[in-house]
Short mmCIF file of C-alpha atoms in Angstrom, two decimals:
data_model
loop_
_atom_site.label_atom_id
_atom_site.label_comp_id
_atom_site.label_asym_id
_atom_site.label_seq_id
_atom_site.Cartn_x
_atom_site.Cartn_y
_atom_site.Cartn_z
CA UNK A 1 -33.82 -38.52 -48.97
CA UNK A 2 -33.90 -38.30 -52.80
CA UNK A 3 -31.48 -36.48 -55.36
CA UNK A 4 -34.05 -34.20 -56.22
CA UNK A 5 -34.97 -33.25 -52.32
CA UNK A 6 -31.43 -32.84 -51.71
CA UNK A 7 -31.26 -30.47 -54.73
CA UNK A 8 -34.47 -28.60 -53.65
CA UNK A 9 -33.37 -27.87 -50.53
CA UNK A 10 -29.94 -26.68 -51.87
CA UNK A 11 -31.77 -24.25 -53.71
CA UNK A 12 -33.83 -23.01 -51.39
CA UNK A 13 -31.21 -22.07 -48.87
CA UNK A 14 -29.19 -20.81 -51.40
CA UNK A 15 -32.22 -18.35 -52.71
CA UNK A 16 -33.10 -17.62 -48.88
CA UNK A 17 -29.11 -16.47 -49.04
CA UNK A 18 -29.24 -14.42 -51.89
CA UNK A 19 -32.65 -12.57 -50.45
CA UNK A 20 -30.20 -11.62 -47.77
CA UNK A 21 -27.63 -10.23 -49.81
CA UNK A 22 -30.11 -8.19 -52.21
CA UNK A 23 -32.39 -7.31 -49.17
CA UNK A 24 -29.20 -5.47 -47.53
CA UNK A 25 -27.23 -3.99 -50.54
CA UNK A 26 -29.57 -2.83 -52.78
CA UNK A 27 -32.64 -0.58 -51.15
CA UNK A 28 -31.40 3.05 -50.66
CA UNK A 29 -32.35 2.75 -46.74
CA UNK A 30 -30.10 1.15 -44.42
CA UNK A 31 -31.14 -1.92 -42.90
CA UNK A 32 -27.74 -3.16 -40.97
CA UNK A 33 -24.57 -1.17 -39.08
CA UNK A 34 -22.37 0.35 -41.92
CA UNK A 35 -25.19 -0.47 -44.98
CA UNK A 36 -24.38 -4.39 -45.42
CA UNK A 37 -22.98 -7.52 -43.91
CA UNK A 38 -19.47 -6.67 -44.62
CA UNK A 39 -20.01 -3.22 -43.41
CA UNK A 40 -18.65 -1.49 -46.37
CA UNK A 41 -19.83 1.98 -44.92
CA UNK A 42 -20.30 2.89 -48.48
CA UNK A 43 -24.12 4.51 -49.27
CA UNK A 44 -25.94 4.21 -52.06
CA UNK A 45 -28.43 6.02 -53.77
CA UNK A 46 -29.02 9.13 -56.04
CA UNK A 47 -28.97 12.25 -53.78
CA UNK A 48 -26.20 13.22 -51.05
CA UNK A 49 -26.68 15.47 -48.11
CA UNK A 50 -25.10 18.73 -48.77
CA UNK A 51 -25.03 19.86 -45.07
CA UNK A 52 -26.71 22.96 -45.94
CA UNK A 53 -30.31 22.31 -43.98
CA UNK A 54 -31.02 20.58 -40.60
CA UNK A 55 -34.10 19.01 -41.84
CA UNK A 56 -35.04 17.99 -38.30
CA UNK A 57 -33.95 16.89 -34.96
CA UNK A 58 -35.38 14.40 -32.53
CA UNK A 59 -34.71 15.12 -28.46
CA UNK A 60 -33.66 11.65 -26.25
CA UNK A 61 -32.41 12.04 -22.58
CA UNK A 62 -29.53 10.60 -23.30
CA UNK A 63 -26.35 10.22 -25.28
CA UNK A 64 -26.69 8.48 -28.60
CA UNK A 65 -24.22 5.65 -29.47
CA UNK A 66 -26.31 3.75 -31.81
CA UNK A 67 -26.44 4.23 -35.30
CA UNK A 68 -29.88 4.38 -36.83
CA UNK A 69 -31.23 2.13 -39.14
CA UNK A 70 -33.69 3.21 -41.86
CA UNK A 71 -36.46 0.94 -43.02
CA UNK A 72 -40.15 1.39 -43.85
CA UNK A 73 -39.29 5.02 -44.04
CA UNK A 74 -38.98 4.86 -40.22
CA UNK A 75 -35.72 5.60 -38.49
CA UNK A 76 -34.73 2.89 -35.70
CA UNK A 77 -31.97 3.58 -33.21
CA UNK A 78 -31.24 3.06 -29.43
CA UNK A 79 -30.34 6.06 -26.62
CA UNK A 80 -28.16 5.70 -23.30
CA UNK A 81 -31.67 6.87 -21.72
CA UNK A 82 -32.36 2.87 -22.18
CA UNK A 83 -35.29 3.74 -24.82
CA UNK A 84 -35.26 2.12 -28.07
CA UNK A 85 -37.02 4.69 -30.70
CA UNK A 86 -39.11 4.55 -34.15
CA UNK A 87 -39.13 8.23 -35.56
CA UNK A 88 -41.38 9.21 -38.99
CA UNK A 89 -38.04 8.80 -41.46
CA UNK A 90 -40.26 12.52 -43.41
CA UNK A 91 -41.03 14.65 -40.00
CA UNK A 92 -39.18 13.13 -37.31
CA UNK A 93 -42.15 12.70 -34.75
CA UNK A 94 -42.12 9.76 -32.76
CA UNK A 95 -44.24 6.33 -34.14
CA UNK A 96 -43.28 4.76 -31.04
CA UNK A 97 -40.63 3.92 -27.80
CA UNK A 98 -39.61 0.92 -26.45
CA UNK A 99 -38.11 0.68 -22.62
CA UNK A 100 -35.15 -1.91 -21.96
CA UNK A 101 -33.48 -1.80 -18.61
CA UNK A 102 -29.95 -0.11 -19.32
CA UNK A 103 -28.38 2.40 -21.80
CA UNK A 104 -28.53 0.83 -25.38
CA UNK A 105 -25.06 1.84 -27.70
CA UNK A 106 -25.79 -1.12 -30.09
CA UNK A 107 -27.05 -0.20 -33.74
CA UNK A 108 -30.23 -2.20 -34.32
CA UNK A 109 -30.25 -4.38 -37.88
CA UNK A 110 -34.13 -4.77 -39.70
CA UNK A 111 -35.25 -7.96 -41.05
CA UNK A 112 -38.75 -9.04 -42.36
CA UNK A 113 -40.23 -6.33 -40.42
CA UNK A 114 -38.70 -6.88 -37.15
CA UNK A 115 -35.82 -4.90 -35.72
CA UNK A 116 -33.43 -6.42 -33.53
CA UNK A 117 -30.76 -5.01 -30.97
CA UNK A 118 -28.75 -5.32 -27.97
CA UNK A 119 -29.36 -3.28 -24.63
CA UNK A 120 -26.72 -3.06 -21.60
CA UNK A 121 -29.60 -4.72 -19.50
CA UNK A 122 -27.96 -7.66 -20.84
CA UNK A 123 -30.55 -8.88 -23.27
CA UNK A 124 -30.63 -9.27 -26.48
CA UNK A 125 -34.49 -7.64 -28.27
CA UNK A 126 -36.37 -8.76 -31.30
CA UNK A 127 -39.20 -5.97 -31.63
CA UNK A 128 -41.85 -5.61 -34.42
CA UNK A 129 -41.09 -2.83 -36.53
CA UNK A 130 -44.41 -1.71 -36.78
CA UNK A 131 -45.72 -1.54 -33.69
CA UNK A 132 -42.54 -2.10 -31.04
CA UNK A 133 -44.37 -5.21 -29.44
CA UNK A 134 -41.32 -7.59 -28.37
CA UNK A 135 -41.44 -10.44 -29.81
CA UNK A 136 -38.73 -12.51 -27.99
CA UNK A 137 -35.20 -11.62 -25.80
CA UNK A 138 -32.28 -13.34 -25.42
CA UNK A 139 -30.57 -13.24 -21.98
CA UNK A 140 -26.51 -12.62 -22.09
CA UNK A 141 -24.13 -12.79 -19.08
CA UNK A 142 -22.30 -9.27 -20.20
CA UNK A 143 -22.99 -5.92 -21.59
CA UNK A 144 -24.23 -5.60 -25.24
CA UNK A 145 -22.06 -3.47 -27.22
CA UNK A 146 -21.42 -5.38 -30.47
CA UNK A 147 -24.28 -4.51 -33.16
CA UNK A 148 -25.98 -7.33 -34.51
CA UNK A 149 -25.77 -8.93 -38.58
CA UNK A 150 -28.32 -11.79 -40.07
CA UNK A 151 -27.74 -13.88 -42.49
CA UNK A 152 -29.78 -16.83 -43.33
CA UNK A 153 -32.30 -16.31 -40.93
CA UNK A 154 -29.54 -16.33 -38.28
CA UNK A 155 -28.35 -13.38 -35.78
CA UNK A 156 -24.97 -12.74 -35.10
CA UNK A 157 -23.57 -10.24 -31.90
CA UNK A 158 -21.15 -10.22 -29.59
CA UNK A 159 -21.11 -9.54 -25.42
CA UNK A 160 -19.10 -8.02 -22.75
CA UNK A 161 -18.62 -11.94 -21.22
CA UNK A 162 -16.45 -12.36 -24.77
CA UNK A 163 -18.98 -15.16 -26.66
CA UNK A 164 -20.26 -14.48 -30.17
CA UNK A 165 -24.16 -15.83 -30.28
CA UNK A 166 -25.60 -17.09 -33.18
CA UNK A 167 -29.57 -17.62 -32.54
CA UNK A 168 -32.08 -17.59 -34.83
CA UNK A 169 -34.17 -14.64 -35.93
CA UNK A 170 -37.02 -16.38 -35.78
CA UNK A 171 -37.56 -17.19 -32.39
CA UNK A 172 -34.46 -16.68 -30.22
CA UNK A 173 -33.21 -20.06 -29.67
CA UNK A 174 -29.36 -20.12 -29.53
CA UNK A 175 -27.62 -22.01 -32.24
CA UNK A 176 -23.87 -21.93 -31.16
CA UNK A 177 -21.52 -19.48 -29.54
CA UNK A 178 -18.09 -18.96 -29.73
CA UNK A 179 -16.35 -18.10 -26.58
CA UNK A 180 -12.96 -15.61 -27.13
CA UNK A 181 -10.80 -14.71 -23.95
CA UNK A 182 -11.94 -11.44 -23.46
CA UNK A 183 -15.33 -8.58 -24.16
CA UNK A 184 -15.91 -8.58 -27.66
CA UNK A 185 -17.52 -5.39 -28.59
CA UNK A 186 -16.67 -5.37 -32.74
CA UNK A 187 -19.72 -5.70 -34.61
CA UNK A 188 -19.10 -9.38 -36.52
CA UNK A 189 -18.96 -9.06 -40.63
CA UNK A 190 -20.36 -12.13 -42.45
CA UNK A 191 -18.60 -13.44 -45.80
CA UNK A 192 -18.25 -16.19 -47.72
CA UNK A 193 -19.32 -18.71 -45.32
CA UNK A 194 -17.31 -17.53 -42.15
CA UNK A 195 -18.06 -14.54 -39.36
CA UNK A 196 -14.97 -11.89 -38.53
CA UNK A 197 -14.98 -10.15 -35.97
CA UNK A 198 -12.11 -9.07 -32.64
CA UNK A 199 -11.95 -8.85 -29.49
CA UNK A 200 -10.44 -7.13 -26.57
CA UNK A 201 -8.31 -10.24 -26.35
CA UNK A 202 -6.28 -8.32 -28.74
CA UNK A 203 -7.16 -11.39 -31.45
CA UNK A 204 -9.10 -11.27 -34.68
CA UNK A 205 -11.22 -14.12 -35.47
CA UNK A 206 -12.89 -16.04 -38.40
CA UNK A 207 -15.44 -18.55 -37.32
CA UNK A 208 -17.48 -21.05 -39.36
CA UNK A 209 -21.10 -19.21 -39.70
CA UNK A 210 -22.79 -22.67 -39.24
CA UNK A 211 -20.93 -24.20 -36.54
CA UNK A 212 -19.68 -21.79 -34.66
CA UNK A 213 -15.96 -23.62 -35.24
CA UNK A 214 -13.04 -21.41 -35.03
CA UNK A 215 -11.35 -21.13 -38.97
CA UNK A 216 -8.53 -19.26 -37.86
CA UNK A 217 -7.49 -16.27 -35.62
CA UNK A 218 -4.56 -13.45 -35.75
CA UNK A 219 -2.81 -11.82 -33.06
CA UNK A 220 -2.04 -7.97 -33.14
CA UNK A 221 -0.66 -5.67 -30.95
CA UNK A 222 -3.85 -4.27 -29.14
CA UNK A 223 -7.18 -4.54 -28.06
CA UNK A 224 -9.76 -4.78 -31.20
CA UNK A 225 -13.33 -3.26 -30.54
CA UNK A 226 -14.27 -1.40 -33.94
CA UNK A 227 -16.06 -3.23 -36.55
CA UNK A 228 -14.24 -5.12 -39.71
CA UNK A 229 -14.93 -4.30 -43.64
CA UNK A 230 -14.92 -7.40 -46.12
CA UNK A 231 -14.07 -6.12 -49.83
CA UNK A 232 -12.87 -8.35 -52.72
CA UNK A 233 -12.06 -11.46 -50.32
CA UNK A 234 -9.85 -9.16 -47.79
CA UNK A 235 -10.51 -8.07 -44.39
CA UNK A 236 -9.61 -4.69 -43.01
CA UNK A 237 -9.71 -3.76 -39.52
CA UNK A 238 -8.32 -1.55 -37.24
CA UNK A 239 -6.02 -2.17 -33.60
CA UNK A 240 -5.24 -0.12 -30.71
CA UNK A 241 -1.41 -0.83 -31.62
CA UNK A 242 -2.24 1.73 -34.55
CA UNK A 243 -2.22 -0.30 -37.42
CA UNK A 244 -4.62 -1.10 -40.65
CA UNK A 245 -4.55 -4.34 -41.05
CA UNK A 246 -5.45 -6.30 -44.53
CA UNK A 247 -5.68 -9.95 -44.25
CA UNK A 248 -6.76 -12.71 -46.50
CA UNK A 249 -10.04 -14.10 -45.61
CA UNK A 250 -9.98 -17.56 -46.58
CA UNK A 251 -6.40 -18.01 -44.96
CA UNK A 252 -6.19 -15.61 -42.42
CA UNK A 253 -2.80 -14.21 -43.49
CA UNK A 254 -1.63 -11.15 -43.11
CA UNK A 255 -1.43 -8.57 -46.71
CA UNK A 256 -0.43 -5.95 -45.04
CA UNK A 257 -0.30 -3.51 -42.32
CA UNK A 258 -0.53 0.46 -42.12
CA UNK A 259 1.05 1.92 -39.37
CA UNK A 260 -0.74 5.36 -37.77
CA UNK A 261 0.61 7.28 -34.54
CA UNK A 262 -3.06 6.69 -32.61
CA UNK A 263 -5.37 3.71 -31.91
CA UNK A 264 -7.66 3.00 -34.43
CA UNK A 265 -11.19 2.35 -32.53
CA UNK A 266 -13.57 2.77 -35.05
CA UNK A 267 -14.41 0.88 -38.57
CA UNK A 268 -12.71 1.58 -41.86
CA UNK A 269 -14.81 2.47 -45.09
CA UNK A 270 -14.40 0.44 -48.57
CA UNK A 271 -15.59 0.97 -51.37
CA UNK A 272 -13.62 -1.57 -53.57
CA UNK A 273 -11.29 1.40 -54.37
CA UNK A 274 -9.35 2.81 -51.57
CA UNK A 275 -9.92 2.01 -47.73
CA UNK A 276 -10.98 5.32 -45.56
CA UNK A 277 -10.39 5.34 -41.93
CA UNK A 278 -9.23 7.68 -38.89
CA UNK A 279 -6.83 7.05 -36.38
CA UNK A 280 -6.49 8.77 -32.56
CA UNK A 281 -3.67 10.44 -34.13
CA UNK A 282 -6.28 13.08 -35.73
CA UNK A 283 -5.85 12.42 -39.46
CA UNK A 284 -8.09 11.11 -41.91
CA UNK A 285 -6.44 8.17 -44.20
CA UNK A 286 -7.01 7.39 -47.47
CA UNK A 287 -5.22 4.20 -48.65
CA UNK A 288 -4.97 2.01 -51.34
CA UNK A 289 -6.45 -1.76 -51.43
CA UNK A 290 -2.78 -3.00 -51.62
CA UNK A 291 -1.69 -0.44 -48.77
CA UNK A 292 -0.46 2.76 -50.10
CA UNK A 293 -1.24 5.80 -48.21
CA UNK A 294 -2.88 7.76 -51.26
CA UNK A 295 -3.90 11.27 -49.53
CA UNK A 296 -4.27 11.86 -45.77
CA UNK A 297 -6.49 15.23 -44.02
CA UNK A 298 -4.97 16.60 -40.73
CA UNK A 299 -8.44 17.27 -38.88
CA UNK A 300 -6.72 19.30 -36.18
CA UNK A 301 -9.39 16.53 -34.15
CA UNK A 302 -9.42 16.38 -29.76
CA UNK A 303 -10.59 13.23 -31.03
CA UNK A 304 -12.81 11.35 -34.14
CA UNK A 305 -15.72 9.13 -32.01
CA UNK A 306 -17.01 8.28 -35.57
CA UNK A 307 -16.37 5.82 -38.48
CA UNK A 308 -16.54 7.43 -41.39
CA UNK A 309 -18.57 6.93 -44.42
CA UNK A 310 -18.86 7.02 -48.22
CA UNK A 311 -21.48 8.46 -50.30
CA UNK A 312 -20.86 8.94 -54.04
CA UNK A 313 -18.00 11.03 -54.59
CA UNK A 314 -18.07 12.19 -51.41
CA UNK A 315 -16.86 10.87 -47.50
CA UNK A 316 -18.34 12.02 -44.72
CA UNK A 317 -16.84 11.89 -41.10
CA UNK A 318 -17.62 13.74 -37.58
CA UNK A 319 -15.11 15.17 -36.09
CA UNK A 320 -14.26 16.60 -32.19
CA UNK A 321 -11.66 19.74 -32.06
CA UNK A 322 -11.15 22.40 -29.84
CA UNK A 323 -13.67 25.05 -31.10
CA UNK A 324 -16.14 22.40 -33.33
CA UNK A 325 -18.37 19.34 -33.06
CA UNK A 326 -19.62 18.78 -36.12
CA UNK A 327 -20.07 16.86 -39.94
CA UNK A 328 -17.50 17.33 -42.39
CA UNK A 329 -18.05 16.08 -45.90
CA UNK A 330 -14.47 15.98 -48.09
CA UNK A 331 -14.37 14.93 -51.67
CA UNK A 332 -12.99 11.28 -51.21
CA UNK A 333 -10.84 12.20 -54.79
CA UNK A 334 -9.19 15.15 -54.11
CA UNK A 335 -9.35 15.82 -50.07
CA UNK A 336 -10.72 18.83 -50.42
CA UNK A 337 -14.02 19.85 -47.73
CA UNK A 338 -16.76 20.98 -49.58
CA UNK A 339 -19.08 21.50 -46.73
CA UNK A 340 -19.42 21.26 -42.95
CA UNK A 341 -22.80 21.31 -40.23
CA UNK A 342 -22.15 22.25 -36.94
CA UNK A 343 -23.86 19.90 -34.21
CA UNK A 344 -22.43 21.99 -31.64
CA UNK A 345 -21.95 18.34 -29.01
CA UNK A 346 -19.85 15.45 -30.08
CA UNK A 347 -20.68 13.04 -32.18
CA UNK A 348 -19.89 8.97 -30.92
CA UNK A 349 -22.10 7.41 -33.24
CA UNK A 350 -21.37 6.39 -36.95
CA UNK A 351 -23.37 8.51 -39.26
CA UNK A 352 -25.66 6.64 -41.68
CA UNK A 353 -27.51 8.38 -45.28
CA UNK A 354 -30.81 7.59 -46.77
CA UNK A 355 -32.87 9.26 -49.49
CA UNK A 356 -30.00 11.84 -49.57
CA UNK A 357 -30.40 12.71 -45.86
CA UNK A 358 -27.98 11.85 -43.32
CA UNK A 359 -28.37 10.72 -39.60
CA UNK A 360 -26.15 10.76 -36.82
CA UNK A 361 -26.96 10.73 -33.04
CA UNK A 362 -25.13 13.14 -30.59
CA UNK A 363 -23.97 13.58 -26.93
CA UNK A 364 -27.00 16.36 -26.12
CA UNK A 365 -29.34 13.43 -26.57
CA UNK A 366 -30.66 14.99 -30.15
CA UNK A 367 -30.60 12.51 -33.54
CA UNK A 368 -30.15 15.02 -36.29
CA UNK A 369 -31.44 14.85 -39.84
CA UNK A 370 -29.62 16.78 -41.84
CA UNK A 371 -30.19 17.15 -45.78
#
C-alpha cells in the first residue's frame, strides 16, 4: 500500500472521529448518557427549565432507570416494564414501543439514526430510530446495566458477567472484550484513545479502545458502579469507600482524593470549572478541579438516586427526603435554590435537558417533561 493510501485512510478515520465528537457535543439534544463521551453531564443550549410548568408526562408500567436520550425531536428511553419507548420530544404521545424480555435500566445512546441499548434479557438492541424495527442483538451472559458510548463506529457497554464489549455499530459483530473480576455496571467514558470505566471488583480501569488491552487499572476502597467524567486529561469518579477520586488519564495516577461520609454511587458533573457530585451522606459537593471543597448544600436527602447535572449557570439534581421527591435546581455559583418541581415518587434516573426542557423518569412509571 502506497504513501498516499496510507495517508487517505489516516484521514478518513480521523474525520469519521471528529464526526463523532461534533455529532455528540454540539446539537442541543442529547444523543449519549450524561450529553457526550466523557459524560460531562454539562447541557448546552440557550434556554433552561425553570421548573415552573410540567409540560407533559408520559405513563410506563414500570419504574424508570434509564435516562432518555433526545434525537430527531423524539425522546428514547427504556422502562423496568421491559418496553423500550419513542415519545413525540413536542406532545409526548407515543411514535412507537419496542418489547425486550426483562426490565431495561440502561440509557440508550443514538447514532446515524439508530438507537442502541441494553435490556436485563441479556441482550444487547440496535433499533431504527424511526420506526423501532431491530436491526441486530447481541447476546451477553449477565444483566445489562452499563449504558452504552460509540466512537468510531464502535459500541462500548459493560455486563453483569464483568466483560466490557466492544462490537461494531454496524452490524453487531464483537470486536474484543475485556474481562474484569467482577459485574461492571459503570457506563465506560471514551478519551484520548483509551475506555474508563469500574467495576464492582472495586478497580478502575483504562483499556486500549482498539484492542481491548488493559493500559492500566487502580484499586480503591469499594465497589465502583457509577459512571466516570473525563475533563482536561483527568478522570473523576466516584467509590463506595466515599471518596472523589481525580486521576491522570494517560498514567493512571492518582491527583487526588475527596473524602465524603457516604458512598458515592452515581456520576460526578464537570464542566471544566468545578466537579459537582452527591454522596450517600446527603450533601451536594462542589469542588475544585485540583480538589478543594468550594461550597457544599445539606439536602436533608433519605437518599440522592440521581447524578446531577449542569445547565448554564445553573445545576440541577433530584433529590429523596422525608416529606419530598422532587427536582431542585441551585445556582452552581452561589448555592442558592432558585426553584424546585415536585414529582411526588423518587427519582433513580439521571435527569437529561433539551430545547430548555428537562426529562427525568420516575418510580410511578411516569417520564416527566418539565419546562
Amino acid at each position: 500500500m502506497g504513501f498516499k493510501s496510507l495517508m487517505g485512510i489516516t484521514l478518513v478515520k480521523s474525520l469519521i472521529l471528529i464526526f463523532s465528537f461534533l455529532f455528540y457535543r454540539i446539537s442541543p439534544e442529547s444523543y449519549v448518557y450524561r450529553y457526550d463521551v466523557q459524560h460531562s453531564g454539562v447541557y448546552r443550549g440557550e434556554k433552561f427549565p425553570t421548573l415552573n410548568k410540567l409540560k407533559w408526562k408520559f405513563k410506563t408500567n414500570g419504574t424508570i432507570y434509564s435516562t432518555p436520550a433526545i434525537a430527531e425531536m423524539s425522546v428514547f428511553f427504556g422502562s423496568n416494564d421491559g418496553n423500550f419507548y419513542s415519545i413525540d420530544f413536542k406532545t409526548g404521545r407515543l411514535k412507537w414501543k419496542f418489547k425486550t424480555g426483562n426490565t431495561i435500566e440502561t440509557s440508550p445512546v443514538y447514532f446515524d439514526g439508530k438507537i442502541y441499548f441494553g435490556s436485563n434479557d441479556k441482550y444487547f438492541y440496535c433499533l431504527d430510530a424511526k420506526t423501532g424495527k431491530m436491526l441486530w442483538r447481541f447476546k451477553v451472559e449477565g444483566w445489562l446495566m452499563s449504558s452504552p458510548i460509540i466512537v468510531d463506529d464502535i459500541v462500548y457497554f459493560g455486563s453483569g458477567e464483568g466483560v466490557l464489549y466492544a462490537v461494531s455499530a454496524s452490524n453487531g459483530n464483537l470486536i474484543w472484550k475485556f474481562q474484569a473480576q467482577k459485574a461492571i455496571y459503570s457506563s465506560p467514558a471514551y478519551y484520548d484513545g483509551k475506555i474508563y470505566f469500574g467495576s464492582l471488583d472495586k478497580n478502575f480501569y483504562a483499556v486500549d479502545s482498539r484492542t481491548g488491552k488493559l493500559v492500566w487499572v487502580v484499586p480503591t476502597g469499594g465497589m465502583i458502579n457509577a459512571s466516570p467524567v473525563i475533563s482536561s486529561g483527568i478522570v473523576f469518579f466516584g467509590s463506595h469507600d466515599g471518596n472523589l477520586y481525580a486521576v491522570d488519564s494517560k498514567a493512571g495516577w492518582i491527583r487526588w482524593k475527596f473524602q465524603t461520609r457516604g458512598q458515592l454511587t452515581q456520576t460526578p458533573a464537570v464542566d471544566g470549572k468545578a466537579v459537582y457530585f452527591s454522596s450517600a451522606d446527603g450533601i451536594l459537593y462542589i469542588v475544585s478541579l485540583d480538589g478543594k471543597l468550594i461550597w457544599k448544600i445539606a439536602l436533608d436527602a433519605v437518599s440522592i438516586w440521581s447524578p446531577p447535572i449542569v445547565s448554564g449557570d445553573y445545576i440541577y439534581v433530584c433529590v429523596n427526603t422525608s416529606t419530598y421527591s422532587g427536582v431542585y435546581k441551585f445556582n452552581r455559583m452561589t448555592g442558592k435554590m432558585e426553584s424546585a418541581f415536585d414529582l411526588g415518587h423518587r427519582a433513580f434516573a439521571s435527569p437529561v435537558i433539551a430545547y430548555g426542557v428537562l426529562f427525568v423518569g420516575a418510580k410511578d412509571g411516569y417520564l416527566y417533561a418539565i419546562e
